[in-house]
Each structure stands twice: as C-alpha cells, then as structure tokens.
C-alpha cells in the first residue's frame, strides 16, 4: 500500500486530493486493462531516467555524497548504488525485466 497526504490552508485541498487519487486509480486501471501504450513509453522513459540519475550519483554535491556514505556505514542491510545499477541493467534485468503489470 501507499499513503498520500496534502497539507496547507487552501480550501481546494479536498478537490486536489480527489483529482490526484482519481488520476492514480485511472492509471492503475489502464495498466491492468492492458491498453497502456502511452503509459509503456512513459514507464520506459522513467526507468531510463532513474538509471541515468543513479549512475550520476557521484556528481551530486559533496554534502549529499557524504550523507549517503555515512548512511552506508551506520545502517545495516543497505543497498549500495552499484547494487541498484546491477539490478536495473545487469543480467537479472535482462532475464526478468520489470513490467507495467507488476507495478499495477
């Protein structure tokens, strides 16, 4: 599951929440129905962007890099950036790619 929250003082927040959840439900129903050629293109583009951003991790600001490295040292069972890249483009990704139906 997941949770969505909005906050602020505008009287239109309930309408915003209705629009967001309605769009989310329509995307999920499109994915389950299988008529998602446009969604497939967006999904593939999102996966490529995520891979590119993950590979460019070292170009982050020194503060972000230091925060990541300290998290790696202090926490247990944490994936390294190399693990994420291996999952997205390694032999497992080629043998068993993530599909839209798995995300729905």
PDB file of N, CA and C in Angstrom:
ATOM      1  N   UNK A   1       0.807  -1.180   0.000  1.00  0.00           N
ATOM      2  CA  UNK A   1       0.000   0.000   0.000  1.00  0.00           C
ATOM      3  C   UNK A   1       0.850   1.244   0.000  1.00  0.00           C
ATOM      4  N   UNK A   2       0.191   2.337  -0.048  1.00  0.00           N
ATOM      5  CA  UNK A   2       0.863   3.624  -0.008  1.00  0.00           C
ATOM      6  C   UNK A   2      -0.088   4.640   0.587  1.00  0.00           C
ATOM      7  N   UNK A   3       0.471   5.759   0.972  1.00  0.00           N
ATOM      8  CA  UNK A   3      -0.362   6.825   1.523  1.00  0.00           C
ATOM      9  C   UNK A   3      -0.034   8.127   0.808  1.00  0.00           C
ATOM     10  N   UNK A   4      -1.047   8.928   0.643  1.00  0.00           N
ATOM     11  CA  UNK A   4      -0.908  10.230   0.001  1.00  0.00           C
ATOM     12  C   UNK A   4      -1.456  11.255   0.972  1.00  0.00           C
ATOM     13  N   UNK A   5      -0.703  12.325   1.181  1.00  0.00           N
ATOM     14  CA  UNK A   5      -1.198  13.371   2.064  1.00  0.00           C
ATOM     15  C   UNK A   5      -0.939  14.726   1.427  1.00  0.00           C
ATOM     16  N   UNK A   6      -1.829  15.623   1.666  1.00  0.00           N
ATOM     17  CA  UNK A   6      -1.663  17.007   1.243  1.00  0.00           C
ATOM     18  C   UNK A   6      -1.883  17.875   2.465  1.00  0.00           C
ATOM     19  N   UNK A   7      -1.188  18.987   2.497  1.00  0.00           N
ATOM     20  CA  UNK A   7      -1.349  19.870   3.645  1.00  0.00           C
ATOM     21  C   UNK A   7      -1.294  21.312   3.184  1.00  0.00           C
ATOM     22  N   UNK A   8      -1.846  22.156   3.976  1.00  0.00           N
ATOM     23  CA  UNK A   8      -1.867  23.576   3.673  1.00  0.00           C
ATOM     24  C   UNK A   8      -3.151  24.187   4.181  1.00  0.00           C
ATOM     25  N   UNK A   9      -3.375  25.414   3.779  1.00  0.00           N
ATOM     26  CA  UNK A   9      -4.532  26.146   4.278  1.00  0.00           C
ATOM     27  C   UNK A   9      -5.558  26.459   3.195  1.00  0.00           C
ATOM     28  N   UNK A  10      -5.359  25.951   1.998  1.00  0.00           N
ATOM     29  CA  UNK A  10      -6.286  26.267   0.915  1.00  0.00           C
ATOM     30  C   UNK A  10      -7.556  25.427   1.045  1.00  0.00           C
ATOM     31  N   UNK A  11      -8.669  26.016   0.688  1.00  0.00           N
ATOM     32  CA  UNK A  11      -9.940  25.289   0.754  1.00  0.00           C
ATOM     33  C   UNK A  11     -10.088  24.307  -0.396  1.00  0.00           C
ATOM     34  N   UNK A  12      -9.159  24.335  -1.354  1.00  0.00           N
ATOM     35  CA  UNK A  12      -9.235  23.440  -2.507  1.00  0.00           C
ATOM     36  C   UNK A  12      -8.465  22.139  -2.298  1.00  0.00           C
ATOM     37  N   UNK A  13      -7.907  21.920  -1.126  1.00  0.00           N
ATOM     38  CA  UNK A  13      -7.154  20.691  -0.874  1.00  0.00           C
ATOM     39  C   UNK A  13      -7.984  19.424  -1.043  1.00  0.00           C
ATOM     40  N   UNK A  14      -9.237  19.378  -0.591  1.00  0.00           N
ATOM     41  CA  UNK A  14     -10.031  18.163  -0.847  1.00  0.00           C
ATOM     42  C   UNK A  14     -10.211  17.895  -2.342  1.00  0.00           C
ATOM     43  N   UNK A  15     -10.392  18.957  -3.127  1.00  0.00           N
ATOM     44  CA  UNK A  15     -10.524  18.786  -4.577  1.00  0.00           C
ATOM     45  C   UNK A  15      -9.210  18.274  -5.175  1.00  0.00           C
ATOM     46  N   UNK A  16      -8.082  18.810  -4.711  1.00  0.00           N
ATOM     47  CA  UNK A  16      -6.777  18.344  -5.175  1.00  0.00           C
ATOM     48  C   UNK A  16      -6.592  16.864  -4.867  1.00  0.00           C
ATOM     49  N   UNK A  17      -6.962  16.462  -3.676  1.00  0.00           N
ATOM     50  CA  UNK A  17      -6.834  15.057  -3.293  1.00  0.00           C
ATOM     51  C   UNK A  17      -7.724  14.170  -4.154  1.00  0.00           C
ATOM     52  N   UNK A  18      -8.936  14.612  -4.463  1.00  0.00           N
ATOM     53  CA  UNK A  18      -9.823  13.854  -5.341  1.00  0.00           C
ATOM     54  C   UNK A  18      -9.232  13.705  -6.737  1.00  0.00           C
ATOM     55  N   UNK A  19      -8.654  14.780  -7.261  1.00  0.00           N
ATOM     56  CA  UNK A  19      -8.064  14.735  -8.598  1.00  0.00           C
ATOM     57  C   UNK A  19      -6.865  13.791  -8.619  1.00  0.00           C
ATOM     58  N   UNK A  20      -6.001  13.902  -7.622  1.00  0.00           N
ATOM     59  CA  UNK A  20      -4.795  13.059  -7.581  1.00  0.00           C
ATOM     60  C   UNK A  20      -5.167  11.586  -7.446  1.00  0.00           C
ATOM     61  N   UNK A  21      -6.037  11.262  -6.510  1.00  0.00           N
ATOM     62  CA  UNK A  21      -6.405   9.856  -6.335  1.00  0.00           C
ATOM     63  C   UNK A  21      -7.197   9.325  -7.529  1.00  0.00           C
ATOM     64  N   UNK A  22      -8.031  10.161  -8.134  1.00  0.00           N
ATOM     65  CA  UNK A  22      -8.754   9.739  -9.328  1.00  0.00           C
ATOM     66  C   UNK A  22      -7.814   9.415 -10.470  1.00  0.00           C
ATOM     67  N   UNK A  23      -6.793  10.259 -10.649  1.00  0.00           N
ATOM     68  CA  UNK A  23      -5.819  10.003 -11.719  1.00  0.00           C
ATOM     69  C   UNK A  23      -5.013   8.745 -11.426  1.00  0.00           C
ATOM     70  N   UNK A  24      -4.646   8.553 -10.170  1.00  0.00           N
ATOM     71  CA  UNK A  24      -3.898   7.347  -9.811  1.00  0.00           C
ATOM     72  C   UNK A  24      -4.717   6.098 -10.089  1.00  0.00           C
ATOM     73  N   UNK A  25      -5.975   6.112  -9.722  1.00  0.00           N
ATOM     74  CA  UNK A  25      -6.836   4.946  -9.954  1.00  0.00           C
ATOM     75  C   UNK A  25      -7.059   4.702 -11.444  1.00  0.00           C
ATOM     76  N   UNK A  26      -7.172   5.773 -12.234  1.00  0.00           N
ATOM     77  CA  UNK A  26      -7.356   5.580 -13.673  1.00  0.00           C
ATOM     78  C   UNK A  26      -6.094   5.010 -14.323  1.00  0.00           C
ATOM     79  N   UNK A  27      -4.922   5.427 -13.850  1.00  0.00           N
ATOM     80  CA  UNK A  27      -3.667   4.876 -14.382  1.00  0.00           C
ATOM     81  C   UNK A  27      -3.559   3.400 -14.028  1.00  0.00           C
ATOM     82  N   UNK A  28      -3.904   3.051 -12.802  1.00  0.00           N
ATOM     83  CA  UNK A  28      -3.839   1.641 -12.391  1.00  0.00           C
ATOM     84  C   UNK A  28      -4.810   0.801 -13.211  1.00  0.00           C
ATOM     85  N   UNK A  29      -6.018   1.319 -13.452  1.00  0.00           N
ATOM     86  CA  UNK A  29      -6.975   0.544 -14.242  1.00  0.00           C
ATOM     87  C   UNK A  29      -6.523   0.416 -15.690  1.00  0.00           C
ATOM     88  N   UNK A  30      -5.878   1.456 -16.245  1.00  0.00           N
ATOM     89  CA  UNK A  30      -5.322   1.359 -17.606  1.00  0.00           C
ATOM     90  C   UNK A  30      -4.234   0.300 -17.660  1.00  0.00           C
ATOM     91  N   UNK A  31      -3.388   0.270 -16.635  1.00  0.00           N
ATOM     92  CA  UNK A  31      -2.306  -0.701 -16.607  1.00  0.00           C
ATOM     93  C   UNK A  31      -2.847  -2.118 -16.524  1.00  0.00           C
ATOM     94  N   UNK A  32      -3.863  -2.330 -15.718  1.00  0.00           N
ATOM     95  CA  UNK A  32      -4.433  -3.667 -15.575  1.00  0.00           C
ATOM     96  C   UNK A  32      -5.208  -4.090 -16.817  1.00  0.00           C
ATOM     97  N   UNK A  33      -5.814  -3.120 -17.517  1.00  0.00           N
ATOM     98  CA  UNK A  33      -6.588  -3.440 -18.717  1.00  0.00           C
ATOM     99  C   UNK A  33      -5.681  -3.787 -19.889  1.00  0.00           C
ATOM    100  N   UNK A  34      -4.453  -3.305 -19.865  1.00  0.00           N
ATOM    101  CA  UNK A  34      -3.520  -3.650 -20.931  1.00  0.00           C
ATOM    102  C   UNK A  34      -3.478  -2.648 -22.069  1.00  0.00           C
ATOM    103  N   UNK A  35      -4.341  -1.670 -22.096  1.00  0.00           N
ATOM    104  CA  UNK A  35      -4.332  -0.677 -23.167  1.00  0.00           C
ATOM    105  C   UNK A  35      -3.521   0.532 -22.717  1.00  0.00           C
ATOM    106  N   UNK A  36      -2.215   0.306 -22.577  1.00  0.00           N
ATOM    107  CA  UNK A  36      -1.356   1.325 -21.979  1.00  0.00           C
ATOM    108  C   UNK A  36      -0.122   1.606 -22.826  1.00  0.00           C
ATOM    109  N   UNK A  37      -0.287   1.776 -24.135  1.00  0.00           N
ATOM    110  CA  UNK A  37       0.882   2.027 -24.983  1.00  0.00           C
ATOM    111  C   UNK A  37       1.555   3.340 -24.608  1.00  0.00           C
ATOM    112  N   UNK A  38       0.751   4.372 -24.301  1.00  0.00           N
ATOM    113  CA  UNK A  38       1.323   5.644 -23.870  1.00  0.00           C
ATOM    114  C   UNK A  38       1.992   5.529 -22.514  1.00  0.00           C
ATOM    115  N   UNK A  39       1.356   4.760 -21.624  1.00  0.00           N
ATOM    116  CA  UNK A  39       1.953   4.546 -20.311  1.00  0.00           C
ATOM    117  C   UNK A  39       3.249   3.747 -20.409  1.00  0.00           C
ATOM    118  N   UNK A  40       3.299   2.811 -21.340  1.00  0.00           N
ATOM    119  CA  UNK A  40       4.506   1.997 -21.529  1.00  0.00           C
ATOM    120  C   UNK A  40       5.680   2.880 -21.923  1.00  0.00           C
ATOM    121  N   UNK A  41       5.441   3.838 -22.821  1.00  0.00           N
ATOM    122  CA  UNK A  41       6.512   4.750 -23.223  1.00  0.00           C
ATOM    123  C   UNK A  41       6.973   5.594 -22.040  1.00  0.00           C
ATOM    124  N   UNK A  42       6.027   6.097 -21.253  1.00  0.00           N
ATOM    125  CA  UNK A  42       6.385   6.901 -20.079  1.00  0.00           C
ATOM    126  C   UNK A  42       7.123   6.060 -19.044  1.00  0.00           C
ATOM    127  N   UNK A  43       6.685   4.817 -18.873  1.00  0.00           N
ATOM    128  CA  UNK A  43       7.333   3.925 -17.918  1.00  0.00           C
ATOM    129  C   UNK A  43       8.775   3.648 -18.336  1.00  0.00           C
ATOM    130  N   UNK A  44       8.986   3.336 -19.614  1.00  0.00           N
ATOM    131  CA  UNK A  44      10.337   3.070 -20.103  1.00  0.00           C
ATOM    132  C   UNK A  44      11.233   4.294 -19.949  1.00  0.00           C
ATOM    133  N   UNK A  45      10.664   5.472 -20.220  1.00  0.00           N
ATOM    134  CA  UNK A  45      11.436   6.704 -20.074  1.00  0.00           C
ATOM    135  C   UNK A  45      11.790   6.940 -18.606  1.00  0.00           C
ATOM    136  N   UNK A  46      10.860   6.662 -17.709  1.00  0.00           N
ATOM    137  CA  UNK A  46      11.117   6.840 -16.271  1.00  0.00           C
ATOM    138  C   UNK A  46      12.210   5.890 -15.798  1.00  0.00           C
ATOM    139  N   UNK A  47      12.196   4.658 -16.302  1.00  0.00           N
ATOM    140  CA  UNK A  47      13.227   3.691 -15.921  1.00  0.00           C
ATOM    141  C   UNK A  47      14.592   4.162 -16.416  1.00  0.00           C
ATOM    142  N   UNK A  48      14.659   4.655 -17.650  1.00  0.00           N
ATOM    143  CA  UNK A  48      15.932   5.167 -18.191  1.00  0.00           C
ATOM    144  C   UNK A  48      16.420   6.375 -17.398  1.00  0.00           C
ATOM    145  N   UNK A  49      15.499   7.276 -17.034  1.00  0.00           N
ATOM    146  CA  UNK A  49      15.892   8.450 -16.248  1.00  0.00           C
ATOM    147  C   UNK A  49      16.402   8.048 -14.874  1.00  0.00           C
ATOM    148  N   UNK A  50      15.738   7.070 -14.251  1.00  0.00           N
ATOM    149  CA  UNK A  50      16.173   6.597 -12.943  1.00  0.00           C
ATOM    150  C   UNK A  50      17.568   5.989 -13.030  1.00  0.00           C
ATOM    151  N   UNK A  51      17.823   5.218 -14.061  1.00  0.00           N
ATOM    152  CA  UNK A  51      19.143   4.615 -14.242  1.00  0.00           C
ATOM    153  C   UNK A  51      20.201   5.692 -14.455  1.00  0.00           C
ATOM    154  N   UNK A  52      19.889   6.704 -15.274  1.00  0.00           N
ATOM    155  CA  UNK A  52      20.837   7.781 -15.527  1.00  0.00           C
ATOM    156  C   UNK A  52      21.141   8.552 -14.246  1.00  0.00           C
ATOM    157  N   UNK A  53      20.106   8.880 -13.468  1.00  0.00           N
ATOM    158  CA  UNK A  53      20.319   9.601 -12.215  1.00  0.00           C
ATOM    159  C   UNK A  53      21.121   8.772 -11.222  1.00  0.00           C
ATOM    160  N   UNK A  54      20.881   7.466 -11.208  1.00  0.00           N
ATOM    161  CA  UNK A  54      21.622   6.597 -10.302  1.00  0.00           C
ATOM    162  C   UNK A  54      23.092   6.531 -10.709  1.00  0.00           C
ATOM    163  N   UNK A  55      23.357   6.450 -11.999  1.00  0.00           N
ATOM    164  CA  UNK A  55      24.743   6.424 -12.464  1.00  0.00           C
ATOM    165  C   UNK A  55      25.453   7.743 -12.199  1.00  0.00           C
ATOM    166  N   UNK A  56      24.726   8.841 -12.198  1.00  0.00           N
ATOM    167  CA  UNK A  56      25.312  10.157 -11.963  1.00  0.00           C
ATOM    168  C   UNK A  56      25.384  10.501 -10.479  1.00  0.00           C
ATOM    169  N   UNK A  57      25.274   9.509  -9.628  1.00  0.00           N
ATOM    170  CA  UNK A  57      25.298   9.734  -8.187  1.00  0.00           C
ATOM    171  C   UNK A  57      26.552  10.469  -7.759  1.00  0.00           C
ATOM    172  N   UNK A  58      27.664  10.121  -8.322  1.00  0.00           N
ATOM    173  CA  UNK A  58      28.943  10.720  -7.920  1.00  0.00           C
ATOM    174  C   UNK A  58      29.027  12.207  -8.254  1.00  0.00           C
ATOM    175  N   UNK A  59      28.137  12.695  -9.099  1.00  0.00           N
ATOM    176  CA  UNK A  59      28.135  14.110  -9.461  1.00  0.00           C
ATOM    177  C   UNK A  59      27.314  14.959  -8.502  1.00  0.00           C
ATOM    178  N   UNK A  60      26.733  14.336  -7.496  1.00  0.00           N
ATOM    179  CA  UNK A  60      25.952  15.065  -6.503  1.00  0.00           C
ATOM    180  C   UNK A  60      26.862  15.984  -5.697  1.00  0.00           C
ATOM    181  N   UNK A  61      26.255  16.850  -4.920  1.00  0.00           N
ATOM    182  CA  UNK A  61      27.035  17.752  -4.081  1.00  0.00           C
ATOM    183  C   UNK A  61      27.791  16.951  -3.023  1.00  0.00           C
ATOM    184  N   UNK A  62      28.926  17.476  -2.546  1.00  0.00           N
ATOM    185  CA  UNK A  62      29.690  16.746  -1.528  1.00  0.00           C
ATOM    186  C   UNK A  62      28.873  16.430  -0.283  1.00  0.00           C
ATOM    187  N   UNK A  63      27.967  17.327   0.093  1.00  0.00           N
ATOM    188  CA  UNK A  63      27.130  17.084   1.262  1.00  0.00           C
ATOM    189  C   UNK A  63      26.258  15.846   1.052  1.00  0.00           C
ATOM    190  N   UNK A  64      25.636  15.721  -0.131  1.00  0.00           N
ATOM    191  CA  UNK A  64      24.779  14.563  -0.417  1.00  0.00           C
ATOM    192  C   UNK A  64      25.588  13.267  -0.429  1.00  0.00           C
ATOM    193  N   UNK A  65      26.777  13.324  -1.019  1.00  0.00           N
ATOM    194  CA  UNK A  65      27.631  12.141  -1.085  1.00  0.00           C
ATOM    195  C   UNK A  65      28.081  11.726   0.312  1.00  0.00           C
ATOM    196  N   UNK A  66      28.465  12.692   1.130  1.00  0.00           N
ATOM    197  CA  UNK A  66      28.892  12.378   2.492  1.00  0.00           C
ATOM    198  C   UNK A  66      27.737  11.807   3.313  1.00  0.00           C
ATOM    199  N   UNK A  67      26.549  12.343   3.129  1.00  0.00           N
ATOM    200  CA  UNK A  67      25.376  11.833   3.831  1.00  0.00           C
ATOM    201  C   UNK A  67      25.102  10.392   3.428  1.00  0.00           C
ATOM    202  N   UNK A  68      25.222  10.100   2.145  1.00  0.00           N
ATOM    203  CA  UNK A  68      24.998   8.738   1.660  1.00  0.00           C
ATOM    204  C   UNK A  68      26.036   7.776   2.232  1.00  0.00           C
ATOM    205  N   UNK A  69      27.302   8.179   2.196  1.00  0.00           N
ATOM    206  CA  UNK A  69      28.368   7.302   2.684  1.00  0.00           C
ATOM    207  C   UNK A  69      28.214   7.054   4.185  1.00  0.00           C
ATOM    208  N   UNK A  70      27.853   8.084   4.938  1.00  0.00           N
ATOM    209  CA  UNK A  70      27.669   7.875   6.378  1.00  0.00           C
ATOM    210  C   UNK A  70      26.478   6.953   6.639  1.00  0.00           C
ATOM    211  N   UNK A  71      25.438   7.063   5.824  1.00  0.00           N
ATOM    212  CA  UNK A  71      24.295   6.154   5.961  1.00  0.00           C
ATOM    213  C   UNK A  71      24.719   4.723   5.674  1.00  0.00           C
ATOM    214  N   UNK A  72      25.561   4.549   4.672  1.00  0.00           N
ATOM    215  CA  UNK A  72      26.052   3.210   4.342  1.00  0.00           C
ATOM    216  C   UNK A  72      26.839   2.609   5.503  1.00  0.00           C
ATOM    217  N   UNK A  73      27.597   3.450   6.200  1.00  0.00           N
ATOM    218  CA  UNK A  73      28.413   2.962   7.306  1.00  0.00           C
ATOM    219  C   UNK A  73      27.595   2.658   8.556  1.00  0.00           C
ATOM    220  N   UNK A  74      26.548   3.429   8.793  1.00  0.00           N
ATOM    221  CA  UNK A  74      25.806   3.310  10.042  1.00  0.00           C
ATOM    222  C   UNK A  74      24.641   2.339   9.999  1.00  0.00           C
ATOM    223  N   UNK A  75      24.030   2.149   8.838  1.00  0.00           N
ATOM    224  CA  UNK A  75      22.845   1.305   8.755  1.00  0.00           C
ATOM    225  C   UNK A  75      23.204  -0.104   8.307  1.00  0.00           C
ATOM    226  N   UNK A  76      22.350  -1.029   8.687  1.00  0.00           N
ATOM    227  CA  UNK A  76      22.542  -2.422   8.330  1.00  0.00           C
ATOM    228  C   UNK A  76      21.616  -2.773   7.162  1.00  0.00           C
ATOM    229  N   UNK A  77      22.039  -3.660   6.306  1.00  0.00           N
ATOM    230  CA  UNK A  77      21.248  -4.115   5.158  1.00  0.00           C
ATOM    231  C   UNK A  77      20.830  -2.969   4.230  1.00  0.00           C
ATOM    232  N   UNK A  78      21.785  -2.183   3.812  1.00  0.00           N
ATOM    233  CA  UNK A  78      21.530  -1.067   2.909  1.00  0.00           C
ATOM    234  C   UNK A  78      22.144  -1.393   1.556  1.00  0.00           C
ATOM    235  N   UNK A  79      21.389  -1.133   0.498  1.00  0.00           N
ATOM    236  CA  UNK A  79      21.906  -1.365  -0.843  1.00  0.00           C
ATOM    237  C   UNK A  79      22.832  -0.231  -1.248  1.00  0.00           C
ATOM    238  N   UNK A  80      23.913  -0.570  -1.916  1.00  0.00           N
ATOM    239  CA  UNK A  80      24.837   0.417  -2.468  1.00  0.00           C
ATOM    240  C   UNK A  80      24.353   0.801  -3.861  1.00  0.00           C
ATOM    241  N   UNK A  81      24.809   1.935  -4.337  1.00  0.00           N
ATOM    242  CA  UNK A  81      24.423   2.405  -5.668  1.00  0.00           C
ATOM    243  C   UNK A  81      24.761   1.357  -6.725  1.00  0.00           C
ATOM    244  N   UNK A  82      25.886   0.688  -6.563  1.00  0.00           N
ATOM    245  CA  UNK A  82      26.267  -0.363  -7.523  1.00  0.00           C
ATOM    246  C   UNK A  82      25.217  -1.468  -7.580  1.00  0.00           C
ATOM    247  N   UNK A  83      24.603  -1.792  -6.442  1.00  0.00           N
ATOM    248  CA  UNK A  83      23.555  -2.820  -6.424  1.00  0.00           C
ATOM    249  C   UNK A  83      22.333  -2.384  -7.221  1.00  0.00           C
ATOM    250  N   UNK A  84      21.948  -1.123  -7.066  1.00  0.00           N
ATOM    251  CA  UNK A  84      20.806  -0.603  -7.826  1.00  0.00           C
ATOM    252  C   UNK A  84      21.081  -0.647  -9.329  1.00  0.00           C
ATOM    253  N   UNK A  85      22.284  -0.234  -9.718  1.00  0.00           N
ATOM    254  CA  UNK A  85      22.638  -0.244 -11.143  1.00  0.00           C
ATOM    255  C   UNK A  85      22.651  -1.667 -11.678  1.00  0.00           C
ATOM    256  N   UNK A  86      23.189  -2.602 -10.893  1.00  0.00           N
ATOM    257  CA  UNK A  86      23.219  -4.004 -11.320  1.00  0.00           C
ATOM    258  C   UNK A  86      21.814  -4.561 -11.498  1.00  0.00           C
ATOM    259  N   UNK A  87      20.889  -4.167 -10.630  1.00  0.00           N
ATOM    260  CA  UNK A  87      19.505  -4.633 -10.757  1.00  0.00           C
ATOM    261  C   UNK A  87      18.807  -4.027 -11.968  1.00  0.00           C
ATOM    262  N   UNK A  88      19.150  -2.790 -12.314  1.00  0.00           N
ATOM    263  CA  UNK A  88      18.460  -2.121 -13.418  1.00  0.00           C
ATOM    264  C   UNK A  88      19.013  -2.473 -14.790  1.00  0.00           C
ATOM    265  N   UNK A  89      20.296  -2.850 -14.860  1.00  0.00           N
ATOM    266  CA  UNK A  89      20.845  -3.148 -16.177  1.00  0.00           C
ATOM    267  C   UNK A  89      21.696  -4.405 -16.219  1.00  0.00           C
ATOM    268  N   UNK A  90      21.722  -5.170 -15.178  1.00  0.00           N
ATOM    269  CA  UNK A  90      22.514  -6.384 -15.140  1.00  0.00           C
ATOM    270  C   UNK A  90      21.810  -7.557 -15.804  1.00  0.00           C
ATOM    271  N   UNK A  91      22.366  -8.742 -15.592  1.00  0.00           N
ATOM    272  CA  UNK A  91      21.815  -9.937 -16.234  1.00  0.00           C
ATOM    273  C   UNK A  91      20.414 -10.258 -15.704  1.00  0.00           C
ATOM    274  N   UNK A  92      20.132  -9.917 -14.436  1.00  0.00           N
ATOM    275  CA  UNK A  92      18.793 -10.163 -13.900  1.00  0.00           C
ATOM    276  C   UNK A  92      17.763  -9.280 -14.592  1.00  0.00           C
ATOM    277  N   UNK A  93      18.122  -8.037 -14.844  1.00  0.00           N
ATOM    278  CA  UNK A  93      17.193  -7.114 -15.510  1.00  0.00           C
ATOM    279  C   UNK A  93      16.895  -7.578 -16.934  1.00  0.00           C
ATOM    280  N   UNK A  94      17.876  -8.134 -17.595  1.00  0.00           N
ATOM    281  CA  UNK A  94      17.659  -8.643 -18.953  1.00  0.00           C
ATOM    282  C   UNK A  94      16.826  -9.914 -18.946  1.00  0.00           C
ATOM    283  N   UNK A  95      17.043 -10.765 -17.934  1.00  0.00           N
ATOM    284  CA  UNK A  95      16.324 -12.030 -17.867  1.00  0.00           C
ATOM    285  C   UNK A  95      14.907 -11.864 -17.341  1.00  0.00           C
ATOM    286  N   UNK A  96      14.694 -10.908 -16.465  1.00  0.00           N
ATOM    287  CA  UNK A  96      13.394 -10.735 -15.830  1.00  0.00           C
ATOM    288  C   UNK A  96      13.078  -9.245 -15.692  1.00  0.00           C
ATOM    289  N   UNK A  97      12.777  -8.569 -16.807  1.00  0.00           N
ATOM    290  CA  UNK A  97      12.538  -7.124 -16.736  1.00  0.00           C
ATOM    291  C   UNK A  97      11.232  -6.789 -16.012  1.00  0.00           C
ATOM    292  N   UNK A  98      11.218  -5.645 -15.364  1.00  0.00           N
ATOM    293  CA  UNK A  98      10.035  -5.167 -14.679  1.00  0.00           C
ATOM    294  C   UNK A  98       9.016  -4.710 -15.713  1.00  0.00           C
ATOM    295  N   UNK A  99       7.768  -5.077 -15.496  1.00  0.00           N
ATOM    296  CA  UNK A  99       6.725  -4.699 -16.452  1.00  0.00           C
ATOM    297  C   UNK A  99       5.700  -3.812 -15.761  1.00  0.00           C
ATOM    298  N   UNK A 100       4.840  -3.191 -16.586  1.00  0.00           N
ATOM    299  CA  UNK A 100       3.787  -2.336 -16.045  1.00  0.00           C
ATOM    300  C   UNK A 100       2.792  -3.131 -15.194  1.00  0.00           C
ATOM    301  N   UNK A 101       2.503  -4.354 -15.593  1.00  0.00           N
ATOM    302  CA  UNK A 101       1.547  -5.151 -14.842  1.00  0.00           C
ATOM    303  C   UNK A 101       2.040  -5.477 -13.442  1.00  0.00           C
ATOM    304  N   UNK A 102       3.357  -5.616 -13.276  1.00  0.00           N
ATOM    305  CA  UNK A 102       3.910  -5.878 -11.948  1.00  0.00           C
ATOM    306  C   UNK A 102       3.776  -4.655 -11.044  1.00  0.00           C
ATOM    307  N   UNK A 103       3.745  -3.478 -11.649  1.00  0.00           N
ATOM    308  CA  UNK A 103       3.629  -2.246 -10.870  1.00  0.00           C
ATOM    309  C   UNK A 103       2.181  -1.921 -10.533  1.00  0.00           C
ATOM    310  N   UNK A 104       1.234  -2.500 -11.261  1.00  0.00           N
ATOM    311  CA  UNK A 104      -0.183  -2.162 -11.055  1.00  0.00           C
ATOM    312  C   UNK A 104      -0.739  -2.799  -9.812  1.00  0.00           C
TER     313      UNK A 104
END
